[in-house]
């Protein structure tokens, strides 16, 4: 077995389970399962249609989980659901393998979607290691999703034609069979995600990708090199992908699509479900980051090469070229010391430019945005901010009247880029 896999699996023990297939698996899809009785049949049906379109071996890994502090009713529901899923093995045996992992009584401190996703991904790493298939594909999905019929085919093509470490997968939230208020809420939230992605890319940040837990795939090797999925109750996808993306060879898959549900949920502290609930409760426009914050950030990124090997005097002069807002953030963060550290450890401009964004990574972007919106700027309605961005780029917005129109524009922008 590859040494890095041996070392990783020694630190990340895998829950025991029974694998019902002896064949070599091409794609393993990991799905946390928590109170998903209303969604799981639709998901499996959708995955079955996609699997019928391809001739490769696919394993669906369902991680049924609950906390040690879960009420007896929830424990009972999860145990019954696990048995029902096990019974589904034979139903889908001709299209894919179903593996059910019972992750019961997880420590309450970390129990949640992140740990369940980690358990499934560590299982996939272990199985690929046994097969000595270190580039085996691990897909992350959620139980409340459906997928396009070409889902597995396009994922397989992507990884085998481009030799990538990972990719995000195109998504569009489901809007059928929801109230008008809920539809407006999810449209605004998804527009926020897409506005944020495009405006961050416009600043020149090289690691701007969606970080949605139901919409990405990585190789087993990339998972191991990134240290695996963290055991977080929310945001685990963001933390994990911010370690995978800097490994390089990361991409987007826009020739297929995942359709997450637009459900209201309070099972995690932040994310789609709580955000939709908050928008509907407030009955106000969803507020996103002010465009000016990104304009200021671009000033810094445009000057990044001039910060290479600077002395104290030159550093001070460069700060004066920046707006007062971002200058204030840099002076009140540890940026100067972090910059000195990478300058001391980079002999070439090329290595410095890469290391610069390891310092000013996605985490620091969020810290910067929170800082300037606390001290200097007000957040804007997502429709207004998105329109301001397009108009700044001299894009004709005359026909973009409704929020749904604007979202469709951003969706198409991503697919075409």
mmCIF file of C-alpha atoms in Angstrom:
data_model
loop_
_atom_site.group_PDB
_atom_site.id
_atom_site.type_symbol
_atom_site.label_atom_id
_atom_site.label_comp_id
_atom_site.label_asym_id
_atom_site.label_seq_id
_atom_site.Cartn_x
_atom_site.Cartn_y
_atom_site.Cartn_z
ATOM 1 C CA UNK A 1 0.000 0.000 0.000
ATOM 2 C CA UNK A 2 1.135 3.548 -0.748
ATOM 3 C CA UNK A 3 2.975 4.998 2.282
ATOM 4 C CA UNK A 4 0.846 8.140 2.605
ATOM 5 C CA UNK A 5 -2.287 5.978 2.590
ATOM 6 C CA UNK A 6 -0.841 3.679 5.242
ATOM 7 C CA UNK A 7 0.026 6.656 7.426
ATOM 8 C CA UNK A 8 -3.377 8.279 6.894
ATOM 9 C CA UNK A 9 -5.389 5.139 7.652
ATOM 10 C CA UNK A 10 -3.364 4.512 10.796
ATOM 11 C CA UNK A 11 -4.572 7.882 12.098
ATOM 12 C CA UNK A 12 -8.107 7.613 10.728
ATOM 13 C CA UNK A 13 -9.564 4.188 11.579
ATOM 14 C CA UNK A 14 -12.456 3.064 9.402
ATOM 15 C CA UNK A 15 -15.770 1.856 10.800
ATOM 16 C CA UNK A 16 -16.391 -1.810 10.117
ATOM 17 C CA UNK A 17 -18.950 -2.547 7.442
ATOM 18 C CA UNK A 18 -19.857 -5.220 4.937
ATOM 19 C CA UNK A 19 -19.147 -4.489 1.297
ATOM 20 C CA UNK A 20 -21.415 -6.489 -0.957
ATOM 21 C CA UNK A 21 -19.344 -6.295 -4.132
ATOM 22 C CA UNK A 22 -15.976 -7.804 -4.948
ATOM 23 C CA UNK A 23 -15.617 -5.834 -8.178
ATOM 24 C CA UNK A 24 -13.246 -2.920 -8.589
ATOM 25 C CA UNK A 25 -15.191 0.285 -8.041
ATOM 26 C CA UNK A 26 -14.749 3.241 -10.408
ATOM 27 C CA UNK A 27 -16.688 5.843 -8.398
ATOM 28 C CA UNK A 28 -17.679 5.872 -4.734
ATOM 29 C CA UNK A 29 -20.393 8.366 -3.780
ATOM 30 C CA UNK A 30 -20.628 9.357 -0.111
ATOM 31 C CA UNK A 31 -23.987 10.442 1.322
ATOM 32 C CA UNK A 32 -24.643 11.329 4.996
ATOM 33 C CA UNK A 33 -28.093 10.114 6.080
ATOM 34 C CA UNK A 34 -29.930 11.830 8.925
ATOM 35 C CA UNK A 35 -33.742 11.758 9.037
ATOM 36 C CA UNK A 36 -33.971 11.544 5.263
ATOM 37 C CA UNK A 37 -37.020 9.298 4.865
ATOM 38 C CA UNK A 38 -38.729 11.848 2.622
ATOM 39 C CA UNK A 39 -35.785 12.210 0.236
ATOM 40 C CA UNK A 40 -33.817 8.970 0.032
ATOM 41 C CA UNK A 41 -36.095 7.143 -2.422
ATOM 42 C CA UNK A 42 -35.995 10.053 -4.857
ATOM 43 C CA UNK A 43 -32.221 10.234 -4.559
ATOM 44 C CA UNK A 44 -31.676 6.519 -5.168
ATOM 45 C CA UNK A 45 -34.055 6.587 -8.128
ATOM 46 C CA UNK A 46 -32.175 9.541 -9.599
ATOM 47 C CA UNK A 47 -28.798 7.861 -9.060
ATOM 48 C CA UNK A 48 -30.136 4.660 -10.613
ATOM 49 C CA UNK A 49 -31.102 6.496 -13.801
ATOM 50 C CA UNK A 50 -27.615 8.011 -13.956
ATOM 51 C CA UNK A 51 -25.924 4.674 -13.291
ATOM 52 C CA UNK A 52 -27.955 2.997 -16.062
ATOM 53 C CA UNK A 53 -26.327 5.409 -18.508
ATOM 54 C CA UNK A 54 -22.808 4.124 -17.836
ATOM 55 C CA UNK A 55 -21.029 0.781 -17.788
ATOM 56 C CA UNK A 56 -18.756 1.232 -14.779
ATOM 57 C CA UNK A 57 -18.898 -0.111 -11.215
ATOM 58 C CA UNK A 58 -20.380 2.410 -8.799
ATOM 59 C CA UNK A 59 -20.723 2.206 -5.039
ATOM 60 C CA UNK A 60 -23.228 4.314 -3.097
ATOM 61 C CA UNK A 61 -22.035 4.711 0.505
ATOM 62 C CA UNK A 62 -24.864 5.691 2.854
ATOM 63 C CA UNK A 63 -23.662 6.825 6.287
ATOM 64 C CA UNK A 64 -26.639 6.587 8.649
ATOM 65 C CA UNK A 65 -25.695 8.581 11.728
ATOM 66 C CA UNK A 66 -26.848 10.028 15.018
ATOM 67 C CA UNK A 67 -25.338 11.539 18.136
ATOM 68 C CA UNK A 68 -24.931 9.773 21.452
ATOM 69 C CA UNK A 69 -27.361 12.386 22.823
ATOM 70 C CA UNK A 70 -30.027 11.793 20.168
ATOM 71 C CA UNK A 71 -33.520 11.159 21.589
ATOM 72 C CA UNK A 72 -34.761 7.570 21.440
ATOM 73 C CA UNK A 73 -37.268 8.503 18.742
ATOM 74 C CA UNK A 74 -34.489 9.696 16.416
ATOM 75 C CA UNK A 75 -32.332 6.660 17.187
ATOM 76 C CA UNK A 76 -35.273 4.397 16.367
ATOM 77 C CA UNK A 77 -36.019 6.233 13.116
ATOM 78 C CA UNK A 78 -32.394 6.022 12.001
ATOM 79 C CA UNK A 79 -32.150 2.329 12.852
ATOM 80 C CA UNK A 80 -35.324 1.595 10.886
ATOM 81 C CA UNK A 81 -34.043 3.663 7.956
ATOM 82 C CA UNK A 82 -30.748 1.753 8.020
ATOM 83 C CA UNK A 83 -32.613 -1.565 7.779
ATOM 84 C CA UNK A 84 -34.748 -0.252 4.928
ATOM 85 C CA UNK A 85 -31.642 0.876 3.048
ATOM 86 C CA UNK A 86 -30.016 -2.497 3.526
ATOM 87 C CA UNK A 87 -33.115 -4.066 1.969
ATOM 88 C CA UNK A 88 -32.623 -1.790 -1.049
ATOM 89 C CA UNK A 89 -29.324 -3.483 -1.920
ATOM 90 C CA UNK A 90 -30.975 -6.163 -4.034
ATOM 91 C CA UNK A 91 -33.322 -3.668 -5.708
ATOM 92 C CA UNK A 92 -30.424 -1.698 -7.179
ATOM 93 C CA UNK A 93 -27.897 -4.518 -7.440
ATOM 94 C CA UNK A 94 -27.871 -4.426 -11.237
ATOM 95 C CA UNK A 95 -26.897 -0.740 -11.401
ATOM 96 C CA UNK A 96 -24.717 -0.052 -8.333
ATOM 97 C CA UNK A 97 -23.525 -1.414 -5.016
ATOM 98 C CA UNK A 98 -25.095 -0.004 -1.869
ATOM 99 C CA UNK A 99 -22.986 0.035 1.288
ATOM 100 C CA UNK A 100 -24.664 1.151 4.523
ATOM 101 C CA UNK A 101 -22.450 2.345 7.372
ATOM 102 C CA UNK A 102 -24.148 2.632 10.762
ATOM 103 C CA UNK A 103 -22.426 5.563 12.462
ATOM 104 C CA UNK A 104 -24.464 5.429 15.658
ATOM 105 C CA UNK A 105 -23.802 7.096 19.027
ATOM 106 C CA UNK A 106 -21.222 9.539 17.680
ATOM 107 C CA UNK A 107 -19.670 11.829 20.273
ATOM 108 C CA UNK A 108 -21.973 14.829 20.590
ATOM 109 C CA UNK A 109 -19.145 17.365 20.326
ATOM 110 C CA UNK A 110 -18.540 16.540 16.656
ATOM 111 C CA UNK A 111 -21.648 14.613 15.542
ATOM 112 C CA UNK A 112 -23.181 15.935 12.345
ATOM 113 C CA UNK A 113 -22.931 15.931 8.566
ATOM 114 C CA UNK A 114 -19.196 16.631 8.603
ATOM 115 C CA UNK A 115 -18.290 13.587 10.670
ATOM 116 C CA UNK A 116 -20.680 11.386 8.707
ATOM 117 C CA UNK A 117 -19.139 12.603 5.456
ATOM 118 C CA UNK A 118 -15.681 11.944 6.885
ATOM 119 C CA UNK A 119 -16.628 8.405 7.903
ATOM 120 C CA UNK A 120 -17.813 7.668 4.382
ATOM 121 C CA UNK A 121 -14.807 9.276 2.706
ATOM 122 C CA UNK A 122 -12.358 7.452 4.981
ATOM 123 C CA UNK A 123 -14.100 4.203 4.079
ATOM 124 C CA UNK A 124 -13.682 5.035 0.386
ATOM 125 C CA UNK A 125 -9.993 5.853 0.913
ATOM 126 C CA UNK A 126 -9.519 2.502 2.653
ATOM 127 C CA UNK A 127 -11.227 0.551 -0.115
ATOM 128 C CA UNK A 128 -9.305 2.302 -2.875
ATOM 129 C CA UNK A 129 -6.086 1.631 -0.962
ATOM 130 C CA UNK A 130 -6.899 -2.090 -0.878
ATOM 131 C CA UNK A 131 -7.446 -1.963 -4.629
ATOM 132 C CA UNK A 132 -4.246 0.106 -5.050
ATOM 133 C CA UNK A 133 -6.377 2.594 -6.971
ATOM 134 C CA UNK A 134 -5.023 5.769 -5.412
ATOM 135 C CA UNK A 135 -6.694 7.966 -8.005
ATOM 136 C CA UNK A 136 -10.100 6.430 -7.303
ATOM 137 C CA UNK A 137 -12.899 8.996 -7.421
ATOM 138 C CA UNK A 138 -14.786 9.987 -4.254
ATOM 139 C CA UNK A 139 -17.972 11.984 -4.821
ATOM 140 C CA UNK A 140 -19.689 13.984 -2.081
ATOM 141 C CA UNK A 141 -23.474 14.217 -2.260
ATOM 142 C CA UNK A 142 -26.414 14.906 0.065
ATOM 143 C CA UNK A 143 -29.563 12.871 0.550
ATOM 144 C CA UNK A 144 -31.934 15.681 -0.414
ATOM 145 C CA UNK A 145 -30.509 15.963 -3.934
ATOM 146 C CA UNK A 146 -31.290 14.611 -7.347
ATOM 147 C CA UNK A 147 -28.790 14.405 -10.201
ATOM 148 C CA UNK A 148 -28.806 14.744 -13.972
ATOM 149 C CA UNK A 149 -28.908 11.507 -15.951
ATOM 150 C CA UNK A 150 -25.331 11.969 -17.238
ATOM 151 C CA UNK A 151 -23.962 12.519 -13.694
ATOM 152 C CA UNK A 152 -21.659 9.499 -13.417
ATOM 153 C CA UNK A 153 -20.595 9.543 -17.058
ATOM 154 C CA UNK A 154 -19.463 13.168 -16.893
ATOM 155 C CA UNK A 155 -17.657 12.719 -13.571
ATOM 156 C CA UNK A 156 -15.772 9.743 -14.989
ATOM 157 C CA UNK A 157 -14.862 11.646 -18.173
ATOM 158 C CA UNK A 158 -13.657 14.627 -16.170
ATOM 159 C CA UNK A 159 -11.261 12.693 -13.976
ATOM 160 C CA UNK A 160 -9.950 10.470 -16.728
ATOM 161 C CA UNK A 161 -9.482 13.098 -19.428
ATOM 162 C CA UNK A 162 -7.960 15.865 -17.310
ATOM 163 C CA UNK A 163 -6.118 13.926 -14.548
ATOM 164 C CA UNK A 164 -7.361 16.320 -11.883
ATOM 165 C CA UNK A 165 -7.197 16.154 -8.084
ATOM 166 C CA UNK A 166 -10.776 17.317 -7.711
ATOM 167 C CA UNK A 167 -13.607 19.437 -9.012
ATOM 168 C CA UNK A 168 -16.773 21.196 -8.038
ATOM 169 C CA UNK A 169 -19.957 20.056 -9.764
ATOM 170 C CA UNK A 170 -22.588 22.370 -11.229
ATOM 171 C CA UNK A 171 -25.685 22.770 -9.055
ATOM 172 C CA UNK A 172 -29.095 24.410 -9.238
ATOM 173 C CA UNK A 173 -31.472 24.367 -6.283
ATOM 174 C CA UNK A 174 -34.867 22.771 -6.842
ATOM 175 C CA UNK A 175 -37.696 25.304 -6.967
ATOM 176 C CA UNK A 176 -40.664 23.113 -7.900
ATOM 177 C CA UNK A 177 -43.381 22.423 -5.327
ATOM 178 C CA UNK A 178 -42.302 25.167 -2.912
ATOM 179 C CA UNK A 179 -44.134 28.296 -1.829
ATOM 180 C CA UNK A 180 -43.532 31.589 -3.597
ATOM 181 C CA UNK A 181 -41.787 32.930 -0.466
ATOM 182 C CA UNK A 182 -39.505 29.923 -0.228
ATOM 183 C CA UNK A 183 -38.705 30.100 -3.925
ATOM 184 C CA UNK A 184 -37.714 33.752 -3.632
ATOM 185 C CA UNK A 185 -35.538 32.920 -0.616
ATOM 186 C CA UNK A 186 -33.592 30.166 -2.358
ATOM 187 C CA UNK A 187 -33.189 32.263 -5.512
ATOM 188 C CA UNK A 188 -31.670 35.079 -3.466
ATOM 189 C CA UNK A 189 -29.368 32.726 -1.541
ATOM 190 C CA UNK A 190 -28.141 30.955 -4.662
ATOM 191 C CA UNK A 191 -27.580 34.319 -6.343
ATOM 192 C CA UNK A 192 -25.447 35.316 -3.354
ATOM 193 C CA UNK A 193 -23.297 32.194 -3.818
ATOM 194 C CA UNK A 194 -22.798 32.900 -7.499
ATOM 195 C CA UNK A 195 -22.191 36.626 -7.079
ATOM 196 C CA UNK A 196 -19.567 35.884 -4.432
ATOM 197 C CA UNK A 197 -17.818 33.370 -6.682
ATOM 198 C CA UNK A 198 -17.678 35.639 -9.727
ATOM 199 C CA UNK A 199 -16.670 38.805 -7.912
ATOM 200 C CA UNK A 200 -13.923 36.967 -6.002
ATOM 201 C CA UNK A 201 -12.617 35.586 -9.290
ATOM 202 C CA UNK A 202 -12.677 39.100 -10.686
ATOM 203 C CA UNK A 203 -10.324 40.220 -7.895
ATOM 204 C CA UNK A 204 -7.777 37.702 -9.179
ATOM 205 C CA UNK A 205 -8.023 35.176 -6.349
ATOM 206 C CA UNK A 206 -7.009 31.799 -7.845
ATOM 207 C CA UNK A 207 -8.877 29.622 -5.334
ATOM 208 C CA UNK A 208 -12.402 30.923 -5.959
ATOM 209 C CA UNK A 209 -14.683 27.882 -6.233
ATOM 210 C CA UNK A 210 -18.034 26.902 -4.801
ATOM 211 C CA UNK A 211 -17.748 24.877 -1.598
ATOM 212 C CA UNK A 212 -21.073 23.032 -1.450
ATOM 213 C CA UNK A 213 -20.983 19.655 0.310
ATOM 214 C CA UNK A 214 -23.311 17.993 -2.186
ATOM 215 C CA UNK A 215 -21.426 19.156 -5.254
ATOM 216 C CA UNK A 216 -17.781 18.103 -5.395
ATOM 217 C CA UNK A 217 -15.534 15.153 -6.131
ATOM 218 C CA UNK A 218 -11.885 14.365 -5.338
ATOM 219 C CA UNK A 219 -9.430 11.562 -5.831
ATOM 220 C CA UNK A 220 -8.602 9.337 -2.880
ATOM 221 C CA UNK A 221 -5.017 10.617 -3.020
ATOM 222 C CA UNK A 222 -6.146 14.265 -2.862
ATOM 223 C CA UNK A 223 -8.359 13.441 0.100
ATOM 224 C CA UNK A 224 -5.407 11.909 1.925
ATOM 225 C CA UNK A 225 -3.006 14.723 1.044
ATOM 226 C CA UNK A 226 -5.542 17.260 2.332
ATOM 227 C CA UNK A 227 -5.760 15.454 5.658
ATOM 228 C CA UNK A 228 -9.275 14.153 5.112
ATOM 229 C CA UNK A 229 -12.667 15.658 5.786
ATOM 230 C CA UNK A 230 -12.811 17.487 9.152
ATOM 231 C CA UNK A 231 -15.326 16.457 11.834
ATOM 232 C CA UNK A 232 -17.236 19.714 11.772
ATOM 233 C CA UNK A 233 -20.974 20.068 12.362
ATOM 234 C CA UNK A 234 -21.206 22.565 9.494
ATOM 235 C CA UNK A 235 -18.847 24.142 6.986
ATOM 236 C CA UNK A 236 -16.824 20.944 6.689
ATOM 237 C CA UNK A 237 -16.989 21.204 2.900
ATOM 238 C CA UNK A 238 -15.444 24.694 2.943
ATOM 239 C CA UNK A 239 -12.583 23.704 5.261
ATOM 240 C CA UNK A 240 -11.846 20.524 3.317
ATOM 241 C CA UNK A 241 -11.868 22.078 -0.140
ATOM 242 C CA UNK A 242 -9.631 24.945 0.988
ATOM 243 C CA UNK A 243 -6.991 22.270 1.592
ATOM 244 C CA UNK A 244 -7.652 20.398 -1.647
ATOM 245 C CA UNK A 245 -7.782 23.370 -4.030
ATOM 246 C CA UNK A 246 -4.213 24.623 -3.314
ATOM 247 C CA UNK A 247 -2.885 21.163 -4.224
ATOM 248 C CA UNK A 248 -3.463 22.229 -7.814
ATOM 249 C CA UNK A 249 -5.191 20.532 -10.748
ATOM 250 C CA UNK A 250 -8.592 21.545 -9.414
ATOM 251 C CA UNK A 251 -11.417 22.269 -11.823
ATOM 252 C CA UNK A 252 -15.152 22.704 -12.411
ATOM 253 C CA UNK A 253 -17.553 20.193 -13.928
ATOM 254 C CA UNK A 254 -20.350 22.059 -15.707
ATOM 255 C CA UNK A 255 -21.564 19.395 -18.153
ATOM 256 C CA UNK A 256 -23.816 17.743 -15.565
ATOM 257 C CA UNK A 257 -25.790 19.051 -12.610
ATOM 258 C CA UNK A 258 -26.823 18.342 -9.019
ATOM 259 C CA UNK A 259 -30.216 19.558 -7.856
ATOM 260 C CA UNK A 260 -30.245 20.152 -4.074
ATOM 261 C CA UNK A 261 -33.597 20.550 -2.331
ATOM 262 C CA UNK A 262 -34.610 24.023 -1.175
ATOM 263 C CA UNK A 263 -35.802 22.813 2.194
ATOM 264 C CA UNK A 264 -35.965 24.801 5.391
ATOM 265 C CA UNK A 265 -33.771 23.261 8.071
ATOM 266 C CA UNK A 266 -32.283 23.983 11.483
ATOM 267 C CA UNK A 267 -30.146 20.869 11.775
ATOM 268 C CA UNK A 268 -26.936 22.836 11.126
ATOM 269 C CA UNK A 269 -25.943 26.290 12.445
ATOM 270 C CA UNK A 270 -25.448 27.786 8.977
ATOM 271 C CA UNK A 271 -25.859 26.870 5.338
ATOM 272 C CA UNK A 272 -28.756 26.620 2.896
ATOM 273 C CA UNK A 273 -31.505 25.431 5.261
ATOM 274 C CA UNK A 274 -30.984 27.994 8.065
ATOM 275 C CA UNK A 275 -30.424 30.801 5.548
ATOM 276 C CA UNK A 276 -33.692 30.104 3.739
ATOM 277 C CA UNK A 277 -35.511 30.010 7.071
ATOM 278 C CA UNK A 278 -33.927 33.326 8.088
ATOM 279 C CA UNK A 279 -34.836 35.073 4.820
ATOM 280 C CA UNK A 280 -38.425 33.889 5.033
ATOM 281 C CA UNK A 281 -38.743 34.858 8.681
ATOM 282 C CA UNK A 282 -37.346 38.371 8.166
ATOM 283 C CA UNK A 283 -39.269 38.940 4.928
ATOM 284 C CA UNK A 284 -36.379 41.201 3.867
ATOM 285 C CA UNK A 285 -33.921 41.067 0.968
ATOM 286 C CA UNK A 286 -30.905 38.829 1.489
ATOM 287 C CA UNK A 287 -27.855 40.979 2.212
ATOM 288 C CA UNK A 288 -24.513 40.154 0.654
ATOM 289 C CA UNK A 289 -21.049 41.705 0.670
ATOM 290 C CA UNK A 290 -20.656 45.224 -0.681
ATOM 291 C CA UNK A 291 -18.993 45.380 -4.104
ATOM 292 C CA UNK A 292 -16.622 48.062 -2.800
ATOM 293 C CA UNK A 293 -14.998 45.506 -0.502
ATOM 294 C CA UNK A 294 -13.932 43.469 -3.538
ATOM 295 C CA UNK A 295 -12.785 46.546 -5.445
ATOM 296 C CA UNK A 296 -10.482 47.310 -2.510
ATOM 297 C CA UNK A 297 -9.312 43.696 -2.361
ATOM 298 C CA UNK A 298 -8.410 43.759 -6.053
ATOM 299 C CA UNK A 299 -6.149 46.731 -5.362
ATOM 300 C CA UNK A 300 -4.108 44.533 -3.034
ATOM 301 C CA UNK A 301 -4.004 41.552 -5.369
ATOM 302 C CA UNK A 302 -2.957 43.742 -8.301
ATOM 303 C CA UNK A 303 0.006 44.937 -6.206
ATOM 304 C CA UNK A 304 0.996 41.549 -4.820
ATOM 305 C CA UNK A 305 4.157 41.208 -6.916
ATOM 306 C CA UNK A 306 5.441 44.538 -5.602
ATOM 307 C CA UNK A 307 5.370 43.102 -2.063
ATOM 308 C CA UNK A 308 8.011 40.526 -3.039
ATOM 309 C CA UNK A 309 11.172 40.965 -0.952
ATOM 310 C CA UNK A 310 10.132 44.438 0.281
ATOM 311 C CA UNK A 311 11.821 46.200 3.181
ATOM 312 C CA UNK A 312 9.873 48.059 5.893
ATOM 313 C CA UNK A 313 9.988 51.396 4.062
ATOM 314 C CA UNK A 314 8.758 49.930 0.784
ATOM 315 C CA UNK A 315 6.029 48.000 2.607
ATOM 316 C CA UNK A 316 4.752 51.220 4.198
ATOM 317 C CA UNK A 317 4.786 53.005 0.834
ATOM 318 C CA UNK A 318 2.768 50.185 -0.763
ATOM 319 C CA UNK A 319 0.151 50.313 1.993
ATOM 320 C CA UNK A 320 -0.425 53.979 1.183
ATOM 321 C CA UNK A 321 -1.427 52.989 -2.350
ATOM 322 C CA UNK A 322 -4.344 50.997 -0.960
ATOM 323 C CA UNK A 323 -7.723 52.232 0.215
ATOM 324 C CA UNK A 324 -8.037 53.061 3.895
ATOM 325 C CA UNK A 325 -10.410 50.139 4.433
ATOM 326 C CA UNK A 326 -8.087 47.348 3.342
ATOM 327 C CA UNK A 327 -5.076 49.174 4.778
ATOM 328 C CA UNK A 328 -6.817 49.185 8.146
ATOM 329 C CA UNK A 329 -7.438 45.444 7.907
ATOM 330 C CA UNK A 330 -3.835 44.671 6.962
ATOM 331 C CA UNK A 331 -2.504 46.804 9.811
ATOM 332 C CA UNK A 332 -4.796 45.110 12.322
ATOM 333 C CA UNK A 333 -4.142 41.567 11.178
ATOM 334 C CA UNK A 334 -0.912 39.594 11.073
ATOM 335 C CA UNK A 335 -0.385 40.233 7.385
ATOM 336 C CA UNK A 336 3.002 41.971 7.686
ATOM 337 C CA UNK A 337 4.517 39.053 9.617
ATOM 338 C CA UNK A 338 2.917 36.493 7.313
ATOM 339 C CA UNK A 339 4.262 38.362 4.284
ATOM 340 C CA UNK A 340 7.742 38.499 5.826
ATOM 341 C CA UNK A 341 7.593 34.762 6.438
ATOM 342 C CA UNK A 342 6.818 33.861 2.835
ATOM 343 C CA UNK A 343 9.390 36.375 1.553
ATOM 344 C CA UNK A 344 12.019 34.738 3.751
ATOM 345 C CA UNK A 345 11.146 31.316 2.365
ATOM 346 C CA UNK A 346 10.692 32.079 -1.332
ATOM 347 C CA UNK A 347 13.674 32.485 -3.606
ATOM 348 C CA UNK A 348 11.689 33.185 -6.774
ATOM 349 C CA UNK A 349 8.797 35.430 -7.691
ATOM 350 C CA UNK A 350 6.827 32.449 -9.014
ATOM 351 C CA UNK A 351 6.984 30.536 -5.739
ATOM 352 C CA UNK A 352 6.153 33.737 -3.858
ATOM 353 C CA UNK A 353 3.018 34.361 -5.950
ATOM 354 C CA UNK A 354 1.716 30.903 -5.088
ATOM 355 C CA UNK A 355 2.555 31.277 -1.416
ATOM 356 C CA UNK A 356 0.890 34.701 -1.331
ATOM 357 C CA UNK A 357 -2.515 33.091 -1.802
ATOM 358 C CA UNK A 358 -1.708 30.428 0.728
ATOM 359 C CA UNK A 359 -1.499 33.340 3.173
ATOM 360 C CA UNK A 360 -4.378 35.385 1.773
ATOM 361 C CA UNK A 361 -6.504 32.292 1.302
ATOM 362 C CA UNK A 362 -10.286 31.934 1.360
ATOM 363 C CA UNK A 363 -10.317 31.992 5.169
ATOM 364 C CA UNK A 364 -8.531 35.339 5.237
ATOM 365 C CA UNK A 365 -10.848 36.714 2.549
ATOM 366 C CA UNK A 366 -13.827 35.976 4.798
ATOM 367 C CA UNK A 367 -12.078 37.551 7.803
ATOM 368 C CA UNK A 368 -11.304 40.636 5.723
ATOM 369 C CA UNK A 369 -14.889 40.919 4.490
ATOM 370 C CA UNK A 370 -16.276 40.597 8.001
ATOM 371 C CA UNK A 371 -13.813 43.228 9.239
ATOM 372 C CA UNK A 372 -14.596 45.873 6.638
ATOM 373 C CA UNK A 373 -18.342 45.321 6.897
ATOM 374 C CA UNK A 374 -18.154 45.721 10.655
ATOM 375 C CA UNK A 375 -16.064 48.908 10.540
ATOM 376 C CA UNK A 376 -16.654 50.635 7.199
ATOM 377 C CA UNK A 377 -19.211 49.203 4.789
ATOM 378 C CA UNK A 378 -22.834 48.148 4.804
ATOM 379 C CA UNK A 379 -23.979 44.953 3.167
ATOM 380 C CA UNK A 380 -26.245 45.355 0.135
ATOM 381 C CA UNK A 381 -29.320 43.520 -1.118
ATOM 382 C CA UNK A 382 -27.989 40.668 -3.245
ATOM 383 C CA UNK A 383 -29.938 41.841 -6.314
ATOM 384 C CA UNK A 384 -28.428 45.336 -6.071
ATOM 385 C CA UNK A 385 -24.885 44.107 -5.460
ATOM 386 C CA UNK A 386 -25.080 41.687 -8.384
ATOM 387 C CA UNK A 387 -26.420 44.383 -10.698
ATOM 388 C CA UNK A 388 -23.713 46.809 -9.581
ATOM 389 C CA UNK A 389 -21.092 44.190 -10.393
ATOM 390 C CA UNK A 390 -22.450 43.500 -13.881
ATOM 391 C CA UNK A 391 -22.796 47.205 -14.646
ATOM 392 C CA UNK A 392 -19.222 47.815 -13.486
ATOM 393 C CA UNK A 393 -18.185 45.206 -16.084
ATOM 394 C CA UNK A 394 -20.233 47.080 -18.720
ATOM 395 C CA UNK A 395 -22.614 44.140 -19.137
ATOM 396 C CA UNK A 396 -26.054 45.045 -20.471
ATOM 397 C CA UNK A 397 -28.533 44.462 -17.633
ATOM 398 C CA UNK A 398 -31.588 45.898 -19.387
ATOM 399 C CA UNK A 399 -33.462 42.593 -19.540
ATOM 400 C CA UNK A 400 -32.563 41.468 -15.999
ATOM 401 C CA UNK A 401 -35.693 42.618 -14.216
ATOM 402 C CA UNK A 402 -36.428 39.910 -11.656
ATOM 403 C CA UNK A 403 -34.082 38.176 -9.218
ATOM 404 C CA UNK A 404 -34.742 34.897 -11.050
ATOM 405 C CA UNK A 405 -33.549 36.491 -14.302
ATOM 406 C CA UNK A 406 -30.351 37.611 -12.631
ATOM 407 C CA UNK A 407 -29.766 34.175 -11.120
ATOM 408 C CA UNK A 408 -30.231 32.537 -14.517
ATOM 409 C CA UNK A 409 -27.661 34.930 -15.976
ATOM 410 C CA UNK A 410 -25.107 33.964 -13.317
ATOM 411 C CA UNK A 411 -25.896 30.253 -13.734
ATOM 412 C CA UNK A 412 -25.240 30.475 -17.471
ATOM 413 C CA UNK A 413 -22.110 32.554 -16.858
ATOM 414 C CA UNK A 414 -20.609 29.743 -14.800
ATOM 415 C CA UNK A 415 -21.566 27.037 -17.295
ATOM 416 C CA UNK A 416 -19.977 28.960 -20.146
ATOM 417 C CA UNK A 417 -16.780 29.939 -18.351
#
